[in-house]
Amino acid sequence: MERAQAALAIFEVEAKGAEISYNTRALADSYGDVVATVAAAARLYDLTVVSQGEPDRGGFDNQLPQDLLLQTGRPLLMLPYTFRGAFKAARIGICWDGSRLAARALHDAIPLLGKADTLTAITLNVSEVPEDASPILLARHMARGGLPMRTISLNADRGEVQPSILSIAADEGLDLLVMGGYGHARMQETVFGGVTREMFRSMTIPVLMSH
């Protein structure tokens, strides 16, 4: 509760300075009850914003964002543990594999995409993407809606997908990544790894995820 009250005190200063309407609440309960309470509340809002826990430490700070992603039904914006300064989304990368989750994340990010300076679709192993949902067709579709985008495609082994995405993000100077989360069953991701879990563990820029 001390940590929560300290965080809320900072938040209230910023919220008042921005002259926005807001409400706050501190929770102290069992982990399961906290997840259930926050997830239920989050379903009434457009976006859940969370911070990454300290990557080298265990505990519920690292687990909470993953559980909220799965249970809220709303997009999740996660800021890296090392993130400092004001959030911006001028240069956005969209991780695109033609899947349902990628489409969901793309749709959820539209309010941010419309205000961005540049959009880049990132596709790894394009041969595995459905032909009717290729990155080229995606770019054409987005351009018709007034959202032109570049496309970047390259090949990567299964274990190199997440590092490859972050490498492209660094090379392109991206401010935000948009991606679907947990494309495989949660147990399979836990046992075999997975892009989502690795991104939660070692993200370098803010990531907007949808499930």
Coordinates of N, CA, C and O in Angstrom, one line a residue, residues 93-97 120-125 152 154-174 176-180 194-196 198-199 202-207 209:
G93 N 5.9 0.9 -35.3 CA 6.1 -0.3 -36.0 C 4.9 -1.3 -35.7 O 4.5 -1.5 -34.5
I94 N 4.4 -1.9 -36.7 CA 3.3 -2.9 -36.6 C 3.8 -4.3 -36.9 O 4.2 -4.5 -38.1
C95 N 3.8 -5.2 -36.0 CA 4.2 -6.5 -36.2 C 3.1 -7.3 -36.9 O 2.0 -7.5 -36.3
W96 N 3.3 -7.7 -38.1 CA 2.2 -8.2 -39.0 C 2.6 -9.6 -39.5 O 3.6 -9.8 -40.2
D97 N 1.7 -10.6 -39.1 CA 1.9 -11.9 -39.6 C 0.6 -12.4 -40.2 O 0.4 -13.6 -40.5
T120 N 5.4 1.6 -40.0 CA 6.2 0.5 -40.6 C 5.6 -0.8 -40.3 O 5.5 -1.1 -39.1
A121 N 5.2 -1.6 -41.3 CA 4.8 -3.0 -41.0 C 6.0 -3.9 -41.0 O 6.8 -3.9 -41.9
I122 N 6.2 -4.6 -39.9 CA 7.3 -5.5 -39.7 C 6.8 -7.0 -39.9 O 6.0 -7.4 -39.1
T123 N 7.3 -7.7 -40.9 CA 6.9 -9.1 -41.1 C 8.1 -10.0 -41.1 O 9.1 -9.7 -41.9
L124 N 8.2 -11.0 -40.3 CA 9.2 -12.0 -40.3 C 8.7 -13.3 -41.0 O 7.6 -13.7 -40.7
N125 N 9.5 -13.8 -41.9 CA 9.2 -15.1 -42.5 C 7.9 -14.9 -43.3 O 6.9 -15.6 -43.1
I152 N 8.7 -3.8 -44.0 CA 10.0 -4.5 -43.8 C 9.8 -5.9 -43.6 O 9.0 -6.3 -42.7
L154 N 11.8 -9.8 -43.4 CA 13.1 -10.6 -43.3 C 12.8 -11.9 -42.7 O 11.7 -12.2 -42.1
N155 N 13.7 -12.8 -42.8 CA 13.6 -14.2 -42.3 C 14.3 -14.3 -41.0 O 15.4 -13.6 -40.7
A156 N 13.8 -15.1 -40.1 CA 14.4 -15.3 -38.8 C 14.0 -16.7 -38.3 O 12.9 -17.1 -38.5
D157 N 14.9 -17.3 -37.6 CA 14.6 -18.6 -36.9 C 13.7 -18.4 -35.8 O 13.5 -17.2 -35.3
R158 N 13.0 -19.4 -35.4 CA 12.0 -19.3 -34.4 C 12.5 -18.6 -33.1 O 11.8 -17.8 -32.5
G159 N 13.7 -18.9 -32.7 CA 14.2 -18.3 -31.4 C 14.7 -16.9 -31.6 O 15.1 -16.3 -30.6
E160 N 14.7 -16.4 -32.8 CA 15.3 -15.1 -33.1 C 14.2 -14.1 -33.5 O 14.6 -13.0 -33.9
V161 N 13.0 -14.5 -33.4 CA 11.9 -13.5 -33.8 C 11.9 -12.3 -33.0 O 11.9 -11.2 -33.5
Q162 N 11.8 -12.5 -31.6 CA 11.7 -11.3 -30.8 C 13.0 -10.4 -30.9 O 12.8 -9.2 -31.0
P163 N 14.2 -11.0 -30.8 CA 15.4 -10.1 -31.0 C 15.4 -9.4 -32.4 O 15.8 -8.2 -32.4
S164 N 14.9 -10.1 -33.4 CA 14.9 -9.4 -34.7 C 13.9 -8.2 -34.8 O 14.2 -7.2 -35.4
I165 N 12.8 -8.4 -34.1 CA 11.8 -7.3 -34.0 C 12.4 -6.1 -33.3 O 12.3 -4.9 -33.8
L166 N 13.1 -6.3 -32.2 CA 13.7 -5.2 -31.4 C 14.9 -4.6 -32.2 O 15.1 -3.4 -32.1
S167 N 15.6 -5.4 -33.0 CA 16.7 -4.9 -33.8 C 16.1 -3.9 -34.9 O 16.7 -2.9 -35.1
I168 N 15.1 -4.3 -35.5 CA 14.4 -3.5 -36.5 C 13.9 -2.2 -35.9 O 14.1 -1.1 -36.4
A169 N 13.3 -2.3 -34.7 CA 12.8 -1.2 -34.0 C 13.9 -0.2 -33.7 O 13.7 1.0 -33.8
A170 N 15.1 -0.7 -33.3 CA 16.2 0.2 -33.0 C 16.7 0.8 -34.3 O 17.0 2.1 -34.3
D171 N 16.9 0.0 -35.4 CA 17.4 0.6 -36.6 C 16.5 1.7 -37.2 O 16.9 2.6 -37.8
E172 N 15.2 1.5 -37.0 CA 14.2 2.4 -37.6 C 13.9 3.6 -36.6 O 13.1 4.5 -37.0
G173 N 14.4 3.5 -35.4 CA 14.1 4.6 -34.4 C 12.7 4.6 -34.0 O 12.1 5.7 -33.8
L174 N 12.1 3.5 -33.8 CA 10.6 3.4 -33.5 C 10.4 3.9 -32.1 O 11.2 3.6 -31.2
L176 N 7.2 3.0 -30.7 CA 6.2 2.1 -30.2 C 6.1 0.9 -31.2 O 6.1 1.1 -32.4
L177 N 5.9 -0.2 -30.6 CA 5.6 -1.4 -31.3 C 4.1 -1.8 -31.1 O 3.6 -1.7 -29.9
V178 N 3.4 -2.3 -32.1 CA 2.1 -2.8 -32.0 C 2.1 -4.3 -32.4 O 2.6 -4.7 -33.4
M179 N 1.6 -5.2 -31.5 CA 1.6 -6.6 -31.8 C 0.5 -7.4 -31.1 O 0.0 -6.9 -30.0
G180 N 0.1 -8.5 -31.6 CA -0.8 -9.4 -31.0 C 0.0 -10.2 -29.9 O 1.2 -10.4 -30.0
G194 N 8.4 -18.2 -26.4 CA 7.4 -17.5 -27.2 C 7.7 -16.0 -27.3 O 8.3 -15.4 -26.4
V195 N 7.3 -15.4 -28.4 CA 7.6 -14.0 -28.7 C 7.0 -13.1 -27.6 O 7.6 -12.2 -27.1
T196 N 5.8 -13.4 -27.2 CA 5.1 -12.6 -26.2 C 5.8 -12.6 -24.9 O 6.1 -11.5 -24.3
E198 N 8.9 -13.4 -24.2 CA 10.2 -12.7 -24.4 C 10.1 -11.2 -24.5 O 11.0 -10.5 -24.0
M199 N 9.0 -10.7 -25.1 CA 8.9 -9.3 -25.2 C 8.6 -8.7 -23.9 O 9.1 -7.6 -23.5
S202 N 12.0 -8.6 -22.1 CA 13.2 -7.8 -22.5 C 12.8 -6.8 -23.6 O 13.5 -6.6 -24.6
M203 N 11.7 -6.1 -23.4 CA 11.3 -5.0 -24.3 C 12.3 -3.8 -24.1 O 12.8 -3.6 -23.0
T204 N 12.5 -3.1 -25.2 CA 13.4 -1.9 -25.2 C 12.6 -0.6 -25.5 O 13.1 0.5 -25.2
I205 N 11.4 -0.7 -26.0 CA 10.6 0.4 -26.3 C 9.1 0.1 -25.9 O 8.8 -1.1 -25.7
P206 N 8.2 1.0 -25.7 CA 6.9 0.7 -25.4 C 6.2 -0.2 -26.4 O 6.5 -0.1 -27.6
V207 N 5.4 -1.1 -25.9 CA 4.7 -2.1 -26.8 C 3.2 -2.0 -26.5 O 2.8 -2.1 -25.3
M209 N 0.0 -4.2 -26.9 CA -0.4 -5.6 -27.2 C -1.9 -5.8 -27.1 O -2.6 -5.2 -26.3

